[in-house]
PDB file of C-alpha atoms and ligand atoms in Angstrom:
ATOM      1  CA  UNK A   1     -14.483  14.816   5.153  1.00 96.00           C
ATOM      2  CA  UNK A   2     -14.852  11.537   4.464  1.00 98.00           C
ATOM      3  CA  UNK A   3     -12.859   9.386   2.215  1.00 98.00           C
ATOM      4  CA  UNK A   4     -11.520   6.846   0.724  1.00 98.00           C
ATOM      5  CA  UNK A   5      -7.965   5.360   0.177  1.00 98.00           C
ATOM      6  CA  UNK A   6      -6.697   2.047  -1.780  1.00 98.00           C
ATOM      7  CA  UNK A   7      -4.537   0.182   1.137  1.00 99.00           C
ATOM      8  CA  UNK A   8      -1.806  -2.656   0.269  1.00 98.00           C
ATOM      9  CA  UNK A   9      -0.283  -5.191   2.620  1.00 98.00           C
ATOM     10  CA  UNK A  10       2.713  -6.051  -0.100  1.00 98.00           C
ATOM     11  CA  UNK A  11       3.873  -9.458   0.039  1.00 98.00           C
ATOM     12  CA  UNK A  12       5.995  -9.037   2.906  1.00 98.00           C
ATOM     13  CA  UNK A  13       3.784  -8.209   5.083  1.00 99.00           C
ATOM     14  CA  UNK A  14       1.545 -11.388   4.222  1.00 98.00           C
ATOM     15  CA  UNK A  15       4.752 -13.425   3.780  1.00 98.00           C
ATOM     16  CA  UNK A  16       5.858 -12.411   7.199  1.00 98.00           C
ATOM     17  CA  UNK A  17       2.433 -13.313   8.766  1.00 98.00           C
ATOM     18  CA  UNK A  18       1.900  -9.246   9.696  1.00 98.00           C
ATOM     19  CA  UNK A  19      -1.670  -9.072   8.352  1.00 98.00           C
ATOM     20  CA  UNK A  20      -3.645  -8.813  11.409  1.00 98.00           C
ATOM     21  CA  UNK A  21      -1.011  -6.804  13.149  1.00 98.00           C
ATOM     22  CA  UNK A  22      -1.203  -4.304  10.320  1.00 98.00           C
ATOM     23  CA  UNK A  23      -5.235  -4.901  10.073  1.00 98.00           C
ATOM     24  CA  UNK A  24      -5.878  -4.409  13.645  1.00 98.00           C
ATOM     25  CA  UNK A  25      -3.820  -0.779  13.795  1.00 98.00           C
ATOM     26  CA  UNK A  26      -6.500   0.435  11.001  1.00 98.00           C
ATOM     27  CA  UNK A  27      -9.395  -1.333  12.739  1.00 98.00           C
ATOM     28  CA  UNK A  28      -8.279   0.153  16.137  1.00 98.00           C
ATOM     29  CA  UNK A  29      -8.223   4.030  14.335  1.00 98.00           C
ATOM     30  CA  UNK A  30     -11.327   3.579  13.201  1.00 98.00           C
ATOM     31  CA  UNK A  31     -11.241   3.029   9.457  1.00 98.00           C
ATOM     32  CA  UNK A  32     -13.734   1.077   8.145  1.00 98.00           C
ATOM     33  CA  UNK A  33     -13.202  -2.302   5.649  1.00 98.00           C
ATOM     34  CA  UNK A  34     -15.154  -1.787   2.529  1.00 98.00           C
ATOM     35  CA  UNK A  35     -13.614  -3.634   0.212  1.00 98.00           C
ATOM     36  CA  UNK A  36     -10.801  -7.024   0.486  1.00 98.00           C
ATOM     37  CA  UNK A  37      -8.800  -9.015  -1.625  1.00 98.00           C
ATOM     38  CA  UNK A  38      -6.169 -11.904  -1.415  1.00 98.00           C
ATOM     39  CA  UNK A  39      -4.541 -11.784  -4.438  1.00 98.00           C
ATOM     40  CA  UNK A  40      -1.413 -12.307  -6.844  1.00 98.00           C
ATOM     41  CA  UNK A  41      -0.497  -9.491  -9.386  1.00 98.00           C
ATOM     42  CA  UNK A  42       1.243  -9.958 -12.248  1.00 98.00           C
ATOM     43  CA  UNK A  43       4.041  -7.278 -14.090  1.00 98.00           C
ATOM     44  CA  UNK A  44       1.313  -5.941 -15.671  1.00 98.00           C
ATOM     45  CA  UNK A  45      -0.753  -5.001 -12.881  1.00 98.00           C
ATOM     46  CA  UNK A  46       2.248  -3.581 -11.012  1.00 98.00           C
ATOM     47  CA  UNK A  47       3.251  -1.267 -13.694  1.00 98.00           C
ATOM     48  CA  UNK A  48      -0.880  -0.075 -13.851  1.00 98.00           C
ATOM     49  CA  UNK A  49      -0.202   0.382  -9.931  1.00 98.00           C
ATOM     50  CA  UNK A  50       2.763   1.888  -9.976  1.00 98.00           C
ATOM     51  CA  UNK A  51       2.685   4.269 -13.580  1.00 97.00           C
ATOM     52  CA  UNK A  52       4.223   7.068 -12.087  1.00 95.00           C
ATOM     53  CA  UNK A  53       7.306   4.723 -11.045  1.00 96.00           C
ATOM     54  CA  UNK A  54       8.076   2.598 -14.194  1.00 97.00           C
ATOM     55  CA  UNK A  55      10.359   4.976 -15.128  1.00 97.00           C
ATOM     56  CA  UNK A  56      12.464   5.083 -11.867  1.00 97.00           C
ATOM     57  CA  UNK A  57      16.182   3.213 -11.529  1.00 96.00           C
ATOM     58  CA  UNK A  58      14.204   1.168  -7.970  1.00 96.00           C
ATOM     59  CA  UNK A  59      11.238   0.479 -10.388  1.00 97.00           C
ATOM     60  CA  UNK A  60      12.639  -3.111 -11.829  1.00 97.00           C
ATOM     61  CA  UNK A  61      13.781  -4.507  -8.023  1.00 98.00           C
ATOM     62  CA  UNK A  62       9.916  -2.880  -7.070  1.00 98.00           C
ATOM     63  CA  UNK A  63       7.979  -4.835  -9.744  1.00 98.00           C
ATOM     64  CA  UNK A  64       9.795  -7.730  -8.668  1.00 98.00           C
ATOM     65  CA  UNK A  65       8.961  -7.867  -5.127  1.00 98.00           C
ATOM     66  CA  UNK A  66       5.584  -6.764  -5.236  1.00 98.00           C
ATOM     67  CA  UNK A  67       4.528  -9.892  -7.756  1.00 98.00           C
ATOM     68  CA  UNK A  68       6.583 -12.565  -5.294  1.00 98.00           C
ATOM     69  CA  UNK A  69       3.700 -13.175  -3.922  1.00 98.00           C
ATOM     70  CA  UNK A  70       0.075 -13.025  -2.753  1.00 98.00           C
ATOM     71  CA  UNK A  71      -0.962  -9.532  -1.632  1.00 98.00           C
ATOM     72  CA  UNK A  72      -4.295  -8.397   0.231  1.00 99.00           C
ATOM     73  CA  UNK A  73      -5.352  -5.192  -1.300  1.00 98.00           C
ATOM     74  CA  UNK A  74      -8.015  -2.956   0.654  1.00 98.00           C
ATOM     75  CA  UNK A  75     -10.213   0.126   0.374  1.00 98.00           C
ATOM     76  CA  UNK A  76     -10.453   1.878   4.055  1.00 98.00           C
ATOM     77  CA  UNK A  77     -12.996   4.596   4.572  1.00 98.00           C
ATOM     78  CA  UNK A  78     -13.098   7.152   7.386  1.00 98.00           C
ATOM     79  CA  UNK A  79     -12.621  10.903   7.604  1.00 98.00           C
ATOM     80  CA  UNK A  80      -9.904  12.326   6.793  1.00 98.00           C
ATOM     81  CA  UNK A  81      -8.550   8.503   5.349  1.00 99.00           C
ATOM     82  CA  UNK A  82      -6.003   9.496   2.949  1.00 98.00           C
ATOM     83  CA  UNK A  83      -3.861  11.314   5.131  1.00 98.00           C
ATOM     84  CA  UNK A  84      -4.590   9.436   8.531  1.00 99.00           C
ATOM     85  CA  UNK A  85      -3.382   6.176   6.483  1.00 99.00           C
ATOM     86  CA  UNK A  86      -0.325   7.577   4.975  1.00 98.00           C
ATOM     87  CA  UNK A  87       0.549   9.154   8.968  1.00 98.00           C
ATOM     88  CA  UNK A  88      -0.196   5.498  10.013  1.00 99.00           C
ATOM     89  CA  UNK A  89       1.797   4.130   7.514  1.00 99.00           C
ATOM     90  CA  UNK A  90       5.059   6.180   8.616  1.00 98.00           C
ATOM     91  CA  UNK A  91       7.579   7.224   6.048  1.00 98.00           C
ATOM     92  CA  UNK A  92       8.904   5.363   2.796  1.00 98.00           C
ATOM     93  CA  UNK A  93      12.303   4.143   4.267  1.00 98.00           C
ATOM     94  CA  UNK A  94      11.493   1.653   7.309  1.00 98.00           C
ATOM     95  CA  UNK A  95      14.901   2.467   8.960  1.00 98.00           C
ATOM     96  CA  UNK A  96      13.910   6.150   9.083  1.00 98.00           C
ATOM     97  CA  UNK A  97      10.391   5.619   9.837  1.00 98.00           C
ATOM     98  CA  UNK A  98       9.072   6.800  13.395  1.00 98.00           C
ATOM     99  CA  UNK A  99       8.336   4.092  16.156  1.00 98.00           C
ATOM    100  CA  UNK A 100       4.858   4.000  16.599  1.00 98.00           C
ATOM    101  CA  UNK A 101       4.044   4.133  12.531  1.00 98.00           C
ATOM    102  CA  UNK A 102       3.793   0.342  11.341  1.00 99.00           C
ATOM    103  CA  UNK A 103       6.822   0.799   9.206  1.00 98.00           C
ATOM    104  CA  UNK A 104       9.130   1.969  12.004  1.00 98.00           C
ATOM    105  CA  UNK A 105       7.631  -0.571  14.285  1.00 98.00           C
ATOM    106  CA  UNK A 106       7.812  -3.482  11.651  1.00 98.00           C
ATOM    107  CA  UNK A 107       9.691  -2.598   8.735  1.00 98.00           C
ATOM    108  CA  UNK A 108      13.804  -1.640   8.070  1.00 98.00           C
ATOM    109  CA  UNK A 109      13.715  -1.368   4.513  1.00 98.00           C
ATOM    110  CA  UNK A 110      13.409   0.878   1.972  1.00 97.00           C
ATOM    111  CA  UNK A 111      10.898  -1.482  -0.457  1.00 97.00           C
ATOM    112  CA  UNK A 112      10.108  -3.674   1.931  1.00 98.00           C
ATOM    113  CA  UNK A 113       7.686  -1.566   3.485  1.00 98.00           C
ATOM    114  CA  UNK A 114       4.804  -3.784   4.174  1.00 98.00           C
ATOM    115  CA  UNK A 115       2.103  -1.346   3.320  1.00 98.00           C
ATOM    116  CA  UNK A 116       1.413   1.133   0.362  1.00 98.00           C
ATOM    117  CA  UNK A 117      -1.709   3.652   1.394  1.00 98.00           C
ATOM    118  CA  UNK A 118      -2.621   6.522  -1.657  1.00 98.00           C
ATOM    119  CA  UNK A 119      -1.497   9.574  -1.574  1.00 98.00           C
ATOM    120  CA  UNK A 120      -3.550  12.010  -3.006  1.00 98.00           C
ATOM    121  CA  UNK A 121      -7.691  11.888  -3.790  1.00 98.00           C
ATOM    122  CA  UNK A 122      -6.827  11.924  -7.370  1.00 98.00           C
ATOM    123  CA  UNK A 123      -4.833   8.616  -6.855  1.00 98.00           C
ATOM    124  CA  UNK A 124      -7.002   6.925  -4.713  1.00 98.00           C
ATOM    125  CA  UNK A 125     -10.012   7.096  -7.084  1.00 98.00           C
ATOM    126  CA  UNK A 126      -7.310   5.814  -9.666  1.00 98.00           C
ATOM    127  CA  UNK A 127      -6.134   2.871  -7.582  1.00 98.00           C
ATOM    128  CA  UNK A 128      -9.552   1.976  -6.373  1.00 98.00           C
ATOM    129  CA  UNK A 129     -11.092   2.027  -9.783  1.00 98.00           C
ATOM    130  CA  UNK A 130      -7.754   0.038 -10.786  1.00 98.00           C
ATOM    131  CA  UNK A 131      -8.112  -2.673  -7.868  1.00 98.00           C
ATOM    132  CA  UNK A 132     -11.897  -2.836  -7.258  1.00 98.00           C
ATOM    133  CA  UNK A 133     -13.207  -1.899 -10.454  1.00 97.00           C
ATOM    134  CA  UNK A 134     -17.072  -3.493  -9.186  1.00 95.00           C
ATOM    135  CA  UNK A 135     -16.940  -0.921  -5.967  1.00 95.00           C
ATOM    136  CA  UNK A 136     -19.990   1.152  -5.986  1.00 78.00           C
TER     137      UNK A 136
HETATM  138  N1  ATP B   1      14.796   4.506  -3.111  1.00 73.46           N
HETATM  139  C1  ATP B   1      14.041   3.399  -3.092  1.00 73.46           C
HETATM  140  N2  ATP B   1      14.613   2.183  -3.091  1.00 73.46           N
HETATM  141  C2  ATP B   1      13.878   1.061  -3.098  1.00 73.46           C
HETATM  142  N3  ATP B   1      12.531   1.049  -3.107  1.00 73.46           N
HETATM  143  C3  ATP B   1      11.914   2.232  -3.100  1.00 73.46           C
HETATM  144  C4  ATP B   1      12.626   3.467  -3.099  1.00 73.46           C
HETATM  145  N4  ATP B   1      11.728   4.476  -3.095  1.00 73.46           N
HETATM  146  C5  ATP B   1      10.525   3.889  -3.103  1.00 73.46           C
HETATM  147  N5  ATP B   1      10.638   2.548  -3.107  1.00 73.46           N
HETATM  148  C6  ATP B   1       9.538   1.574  -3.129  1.00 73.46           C
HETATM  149  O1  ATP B   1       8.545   2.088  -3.990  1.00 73.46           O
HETATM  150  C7  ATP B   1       7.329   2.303  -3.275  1.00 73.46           C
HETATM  151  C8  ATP B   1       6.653   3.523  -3.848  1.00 73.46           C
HETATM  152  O2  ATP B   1       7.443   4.663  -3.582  1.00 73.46           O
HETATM  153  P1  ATP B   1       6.744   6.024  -3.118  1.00 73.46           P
HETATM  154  O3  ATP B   1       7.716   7.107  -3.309  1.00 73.46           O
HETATM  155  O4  ATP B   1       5.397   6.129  -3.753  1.00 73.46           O
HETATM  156  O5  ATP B   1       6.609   5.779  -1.528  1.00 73.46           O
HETATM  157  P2  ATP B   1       5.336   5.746  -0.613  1.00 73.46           P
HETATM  158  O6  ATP B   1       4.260   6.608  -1.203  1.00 73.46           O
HETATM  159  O7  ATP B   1       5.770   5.997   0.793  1.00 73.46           O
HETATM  160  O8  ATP B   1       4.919   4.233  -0.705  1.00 73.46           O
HETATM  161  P3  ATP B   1       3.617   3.637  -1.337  1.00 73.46           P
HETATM  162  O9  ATP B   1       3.360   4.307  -2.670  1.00 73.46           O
HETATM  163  O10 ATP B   1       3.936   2.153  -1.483  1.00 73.46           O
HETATM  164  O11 ATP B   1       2.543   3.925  -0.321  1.00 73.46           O
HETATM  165  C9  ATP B   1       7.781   2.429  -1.821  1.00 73.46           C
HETATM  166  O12 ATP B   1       6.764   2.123  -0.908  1.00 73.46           O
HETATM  167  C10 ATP B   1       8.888   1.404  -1.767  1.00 73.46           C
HETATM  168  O13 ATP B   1       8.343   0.072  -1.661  1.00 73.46           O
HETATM  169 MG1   MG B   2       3.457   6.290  -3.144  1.00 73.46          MG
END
């Protein structure tokens, strides 16, 4: 079935000059761009982001990195997107990630993790209505 899933290269990943490299692996599956943004959030916007983690002890440290700096925030479509992202993606913890996922090719860190993909339908029409309120 075809879906679609709200995509985040987190400032590390533009900070370390990763976006194409991360881009091109979602190109090269087949996913399709329909929406893009370069942009800075603020605490609120990562708390709106993140609700169901405000409460957690990694929350404050989380909020932290992800408004250092400028994000790009995407909405892929394909079949199957949610969960072909998320494999993609590779686990949470970099160090434990498998090679081959672009966290355990490019990431050995827990919150550094260069890429947040939804995880559910239910959040990914949350997130994209949050992020790209305008998409049709
Ligand atoms: N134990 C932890 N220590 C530090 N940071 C963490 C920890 N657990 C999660 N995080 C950070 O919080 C984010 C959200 O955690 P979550 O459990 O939703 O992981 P995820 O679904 O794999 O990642 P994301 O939601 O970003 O796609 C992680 O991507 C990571 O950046
Ligand atoms: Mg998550």
């Amino acid at each position: 079935m075809t879906q679609r899933t709200l995509v985040l290269l987190k400032p590390d990943a533009v900070r370390r000059g990763l976006v194409g490299n991360v881009l091109a692996r979602f190109e090269a599956k087949g996913l399709s761009i329909v929406a893009l943004e370069h942009r800075h959030i603020d605490a609120a916007m990562a708390d709106a982001h993140y609700a169901e983690h405000v409460e957690r002890d990694f929350y404050p440290p989380l909020r932290t990195f992800v408004t250092s700096g400028p994000l790009v925030a995407l909405v892929l479509e394909g079949d199957e997107a949610i969960e072909v992202v998320r494999a993609l993606n590779g686990a949470t913890d970099g160090r434990k990630a498998a090679p081959g996922t672009i966290r355990g090719d490019l990431s050995l860190s827990n919150r550094e993790n260069l890429v947040h993909g939804s995880d559910s339908p239910e959040s990914a029409e949350r997130e994209i209505a949050l992020w790209f309120p305008n998409l049709g």
